[in-house]
């Protein structure tokens, strides 16, 4: 961790004094407002859950600089990695080796250090909830953890609840806990900001890549309503994820939980036109710890392939100013063709990974 996280942070932000990139400038804007106790959604923009901006403000109390938020992201990622290792070491003798492999892989470091992504926190909260459920066998307490995640991170986390619902024995307690927290929270939010909290879904107005839509876009042309396509993609992937969750209703919770997590957010990344490569940070660590057998060289090659694509494709995409391929004639440029091929390769590997995960789920 010292070599792959702390030293790069010191070199980039302390010695070289590089300004943080990715989402960090926007996070810093939100955190600065939150530090002044401004009201989220009303006084400043946010596409995250209501508490998230105020968590971002905490490191600014120590050093009021955007790099402080990067440090928070690194701490969160390392905590999630160690927490995942502690969970899997009880059931997998190769867990420590997987932790080392994860920490030396370039993609997670770059996503967190240069992209400023917090998406792995979704897995951290999910694993926390799973641990609580295993230890207490109490869906009410599990529901409270999930409700806290929904208030603290992204509405995206709610997608996992659809397939997860079928794994739970006492569904009434789970729904009761969500309602006990969620209904008062929504009432308070509405009282404070009205309907402004619906800006959470505004992110769906912009197309990103790579996903099924971005590689099929040349077939659709320019005349496409991105928001409508996102709603269609949402309906498709949630229906599919829910159906898979229903199929897994009699599976062992501890084995099925991480697989459904990967399938849900893998399908989200595949079907939503607003999905981007860095969303894999939500579940990449699960692929390493749960899916990969250390003697499986082919799966290691798959992970390395994702590492390459996660490092290269977002850089090329931003360098080319977020191209949208409305026709195949746009691919006449070598760089645009390269970007399209990177997107296509990512979609193919992602589809294969989802299928492989589904196949493993069926064998439980």
XYZ file of C-alpha atoms in Angstrom:
364
model
C 0.000 0.000 0.000
C 2.859 2.333 0.828
C 4.505 1.715 -2.553
C 1.394 1.682 -4.743
C -0.731 4.337 -3.029
C 1.108 6.606 -0.568
C 4.316 7.155 -2.566
C 2.452 7.966 -5.830
C 0.249 10.412 -3.916
C 3.273 12.166 -2.394
C 5.093 12.325 -5.731
C 2.116 13.582 -7.750
C 0.473 16.025 -5.349
C 3.237 17.033 -2.914
C 6.461 17.006 -4.930
C 5.222 17.677 -8.470
C 2.235 19.691 -7.148
C -0.053 18.352 -9.851
C -3.644 19.567 -9.625
C -6.208 16.778 -9.116
C -8.228 15.758 -12.171
C -11.258 13.643 -12.957
C -14.166 14.226 -10.603
C -12.033 15.884 -7.928
C -12.603 19.531 -9.040
C -16.366 18.938 -8.859
C -15.985 17.141 -5.537
C -13.918 20.048 -4.224
C -16.630 22.494 -5.321
C -19.251 20.466 -3.432
C -17.080 19.926 -0.375
C -16.250 23.644 -0.142
C -19.946 24.483 -0.066
C -20.665 21.683 2.409
C -17.893 22.993 4.646
C -19.824 26.254 4.869
C -22.938 24.221 5.757
C -24.673 25.197 2.524
C -27.655 23.061 1.585
C -26.990 20.303 -0.936
C -29.126 20.436 -4.134
C -30.371 23.902 -3.192
C -27.147 25.907 -2.768
C -24.864 23.717 -4.875
C -25.039 20.946 -7.442
C -24.592 17.303 -6.576
C -25.366 14.045 -8.356
C -24.642 12.010 -5.228
C -26.637 11.120 -2.132
C -27.337 13.971 0.303
C -24.641 13.114 2.886
C -21.829 12.526 0.394
C -20.774 16.167 -0.016
C -20.497 16.588 3.741
C -18.241 13.531 3.995
C -16.062 15.098 1.294
C -15.753 18.224 3.430
C -14.095 16.376 6.329
C -10.522 16.281 4.922
C -10.800 19.995 4.067
C -10.919 20.653 7.807
C -7.294 19.439 7.867
C -5.940 20.795 4.567
C -8.191 22.954 2.415
C -6.984 21.709 -0.970
C -8.450 19.398 -3.646
C -5.665 16.874 -3.038
C -7.155 16.289 0.425
C -10.166 14.739 -1.265
C -7.865 12.493 -3.305
C -6.339 11.370 -0.001
C -9.842 10.576 1.284
C -10.525 8.483 -1.832
C -7.268 6.582 -1.341
C -8.056 5.930 2.317
C -11.531 4.700 1.346
C -10.142 2.396 -1.337
C -7.456 0.940 0.930
C -10.023 0.404 3.690
C -12.327 -1.433 1.244
C -9.399 -3.554 0.009
C -8.344 -4.548 3.529
C -11.956 -5.165 4.569
C -12.425 -7.403 1.522
C -9.234 -9.281 2.351
C -10.370 -9.818 5.956
C -13.665 -11.232 4.705
C -12.147 -13.589 2.126
C -9.192 -14.797 4.204
C -11.665 -16.868 6.230
C -12.772 -18.798 3.151
C -9.873 -18.461 0.692
C -6.243 -19.341 1.549
C -5.020 -17.269 -1.413
C -6.731 -14.083 -0.193
C -3.484 -12.312 0.725
C -2.003 -13.045 -2.683
C -5.110 -11.568 -4.275
C -4.810 -8.465 -2.105
C -1.235 -7.970 -3.295
C -2.250 -8.498 -6.919
C -5.076 -5.987 -6.565
C -2.813 -3.348 -5.022
C -0.146 -3.650 -7.731
C -2.605 -3.537 -10.619
C -2.386 -0.124 -12.339
C -6.079 0.443 -13.089
C -7.401 0.782 -9.497
C -4.548 3.128 -8.574
C -5.077 5.355 -11.614
C -8.867 5.363 -11.232
C -8.553 6.455 -7.612
C -5.449 8.680 -7.804
C -6.108 10.468 -11.092
C -9.826 9.853 -11.560
C -10.855 10.603 -7.994
C -13.441 7.830 -8.034
C -15.220 6.637 -4.919
C -17.250 3.869 -6.582
C -15.510 1.071 -4.675
C -17.269 2.425 -1.566
C -20.474 0.854 -2.878
C -18.841 -2.554 -2.479
C -17.516 -1.558 0.948
C -21.027 -0.771 2.177
C -22.436 -3.912 0.524
C -19.811 -6.087 2.207
C -20.462 -4.373 5.535
C -24.144 -5.192 5.166
C -23.362 -8.795 4.219
C -21.156 -9.209 7.290
C -23.897 -7.795 9.522
C -26.447 -10.158 7.994
C -24.178 -13.209 8.375
C -23.360 -12.425 11.998
C -26.808 -11.361 13.204
C -29.184 -13.145 10.797
C -31.225 -9.957 11.124
C -32.572 -8.383 7.916
C -33.628 -5.273 9.852
C -30.026 -4.448 10.790
C -28.924 -5.313 7.270
C -31.551 -2.923 5.897
C -30.265 -0.124 8.123
C -26.769 -0.506 6.637
C -28.177 -0.435 3.101
C -30.290 2.622 3.953
C -27.173 4.383 5.233
C -25.422 3.537 1.969
C -28.287 5.066 -0.018
C -28.050 8.267 2.019
C -24.261 8.418 1.845
C -23.204 7.422 -1.669
C -25.278 7.207 -4.841
C -28.780 6.309 -5.856
C -26.963 3.778 -8.066
C -26.695 1.518 -5.029
C -30.467 1.009 -5.141
C -30.080 -1.039 -8.341
C -28.560 -3.873 -6.335
C -31.658 -4.103 -4.144
C -33.759 -5.588 -6.966
C -31.867 -8.894 -7.366
C -30.749 -8.894 -3.725
C -34.372 -8.924 -2.530
C -34.792 -12.592 -3.490
C -31.795 -13.742 -1.429
C -33.281 -12.475 1.829
C -35.341 -14.705 4.078
C -37.225 -12.024 6.006
C -38.047 -9.512 3.288
C -40.554 -7.651 5.453
C -37.924 -6.638 8.002
C -35.590 -5.519 5.226
C -38.232 -3.348 3.551
C -39.302 -2.039 6.950
C -35.776 -0.851 7.740
C -35.482 0.869 4.345
C -38.817 2.600 4.858
C -38.030 3.562 8.467
C -34.983 5.473 7.237
C -35.987 6.368 3.710
C -39.435 7.888 4.176
C -38.423 10.402 6.891
C -35.264 11.222 4.911
C -37.273 11.982 1.767
C -39.720 14.091 3.772
C -36.874 16.103 5.294
C -35.202 16.508 1.896
C -38.425 17.675 0.277
C -39.034 20.120 3.109
C -35.518 21.555 2.723
C -34.982 21.594 -1.057
C -38.311 20.734 -2.675
C -37.856 18.631 -5.813
C -34.301 19.850 -6.363
C -32.945 16.529 -5.112
C -34.105 15.039 -8.426
C -30.944 16.499 -9.973
C -29.575 13.071 -8.999
C -30.911 11.772 -12.324
C -29.634 14.672 -14.448
C -26.453 12.707 -15.155
C -28.494 10.589 -17.578
C -28.596 13.433 -20.114
C -25.004 12.888 -21.252
C -23.691 9.934 -23.319
C -20.452 8.281 -22.241
C -18.491 5.189 -23.174
C -17.826 2.316 -23.370
C -21.177 0.570 -23.307
C -23.473 -1.234 -25.705
C -25.021 2.015 -26.851
C -21.684 3.707 -27.569
C -20.531 0.860 -29.832
C -23.943 0.522 -31.519
C -24.425 4.285 -31.853
C -23.322 4.351 -35.544
C -26.448 2.314 -36.308
C -28.727 4.888 -34.624
C -27.276 8.139 -35.955
C -27.678 11.580 -34.386
C -31.422 11.543 -33.807
C -31.391 9.771 -30.452
C -32.777 11.002 -27.144
C -30.048 10.014 -24.663
C -32.285 10.377 -21.625
C -34.903 8.128 -23.200
C -32.254 5.572 -24.141
C -30.986 5.613 -20.537
C -34.472 4.861 -19.245
C -34.795 2.021 -21.751
C -31.368 0.698 -20.753
C -32.322 0.999 -17.086
C -35.514 -0.996 -17.619
C -33.661 -3.687 -19.558
C -30.769 -4.214 -17.178
C -32.904 -4.038 -14.014
C -35.340 -6.558 -15.472
C -32.500 -8.890 -16.360
C -30.725 -8.448 -13.008
C -34.002 -9.012 -11.124
C -34.722 -12.152 -13.129
C -31.249 -13.491 -12.318
C -31.802 -12.622 -8.651
C -35.064 -14.572 -8.734
C -33.236 -17.552 -10.243
C -30.744 -17.392 -7.371
C -33.416 -17.225 -4.638
C -32.467 -20.639 -3.222
C -28.712 -20.180 -3.506
C -26.360 -19.781 -0.579
C -26.358 -16.113 0.441
C -22.640 -15.859 1.103
C -21.717 -17.276 -2.307
C -24.447 -15.627 -4.379
C -24.195 -12.107 -2.896
C -20.885 -11.020 -4.522
C -21.790 -12.694 -7.819
C -25.108 -10.831 -7.998
C -23.241 -7.630 -7.131
C -20.936 -8.102 -10.132
C -23.793 -9.077 -12.444
C -25.960 -6.116 -11.428
C -23.358 -3.427 -11.905
C -21.820 -5.178 -14.895
C -25.220 -5.112 -16.614
C -25.644 -1.481 -15.573
C -22.333 -0.620 -17.192
C -23.238 -2.568 -20.301
C -26.765 -1.242 -20.876
C -26.723 2.398 -19.721
C -25.618 4.936 -22.372
C -24.394 7.176 -19.519
C -22.046 4.453 -18.207
C -18.277 4.869 -18.466
C -15.251 2.620 -18.027
C -14.446 3.784 -14.501
C -17.755 2.366 -13.237
C -15.932 -0.977 -13.159
C -14.271 0.356 -9.998
C -17.547 -0.567 -8.263
C -16.904 -4.293 -8.615
C -13.370 -4.783 -9.980
C -12.074 -5.848 -6.563
C -14.801 -8.513 -6.412
C -13.552 -9.934 -9.717
C -10.101 -10.277 -8.169
C -11.129 -11.775 -4.827
C -14.235 -13.773 -5.704
C -13.893 -14.711 -9.352
C -10.199 -15.257 -9.898
C -8.513 -18.502 -8.922
C -4.818 -17.694 -8.709
C -3.884 -20.723 -10.819
C -6.254 -19.593 -13.586
C -3.916 -17.868 -16.046
C -6.716 -17.148 -18.534
C -8.682 -15.146 -15.982
C -5.525 -13.279 -14.987
C -5.109 -12.329 -18.652
C -8.722 -11.096 -18.592
C -7.991 -8.932 -15.537
C -4.848 -7.553 -17.168
C -6.867 -6.826 -20.305
C -9.324 -4.796 -18.244
C -6.391 -3.011 -16.610
C -5.043 -2.017 -20.010
C -8.421 -0.821 -21.254
C -9.246 1.050 -18.032
C -5.953 2.923 -18.253
C -5.925 3.651 -21.983
C -9.560 4.075 -23.116
C -10.597 6.918 -20.755
C -7.398 8.810 -21.629
C -7.996 8.473 -25.369
C -11.683 9.307 -24.943
C -10.944 12.554 -23.095
C -8.029 13.403 -25.410
C -10.412 13.157 -28.381
C -12.944 15.340 -26.497
C -15.565 12.673 -25.796
C -16.358 11.560 -29.361
C -19.809 10.256 -30.271
C -19.824 7.883 -33.218
C -23.039 8.786 -34.991
C -21.939 6.974 -38.181
C -19.230 4.580 -39.306
C -17.754 7.274 -41.555
C -16.414 8.945 -38.392
C -14.020 6.016 -38.021
C -11.946 7.143 -41.000
C -9.597 8.903 -38.556
C -6.989 6.488 -37.093
C -7.369 7.902 -33.570
C -11.158 7.711 -33.686
C -10.925 4.173 -35.001
C -8.599 3.315 -32.116
C -11.080 4.757 -29.622
C -13.933 2.784 -31.155
C -11.934 -0.449 -31.091
C -11.036 0.157 -27.430
C -14.716 0.611 -26.628
C -15.628 -2.517 -28.573
C -12.939 -4.573 -26.834
C -14.173 -3.386 -23.440
C -17.788 -4.276 -24.232
C -16.766 -7.738 -25.463
C -14.689 -8.454 -22.336
C -17.425 -7.091 -20.070
C -20.077 -9.261 -21.748
C -17.846 -12.306 -21.326
C -17.234 -11.460 -17.654
C -20.950 -11.096 -16.926
C -21.651 -14.402 -18.642
C -18.854 -16.146 -16.737
C -20.152 -14.725 -13.453
C -23.697 -15.843 -14.274
C -22.409 -19.312 -15.113
C -20.629 -19.506 -11.734
C -23.824 -18.403 -10.000
C -25.758 -21.188 -11.679
C -23.278 -23.771 -10.444
C -23.636 -22.884 -6.743
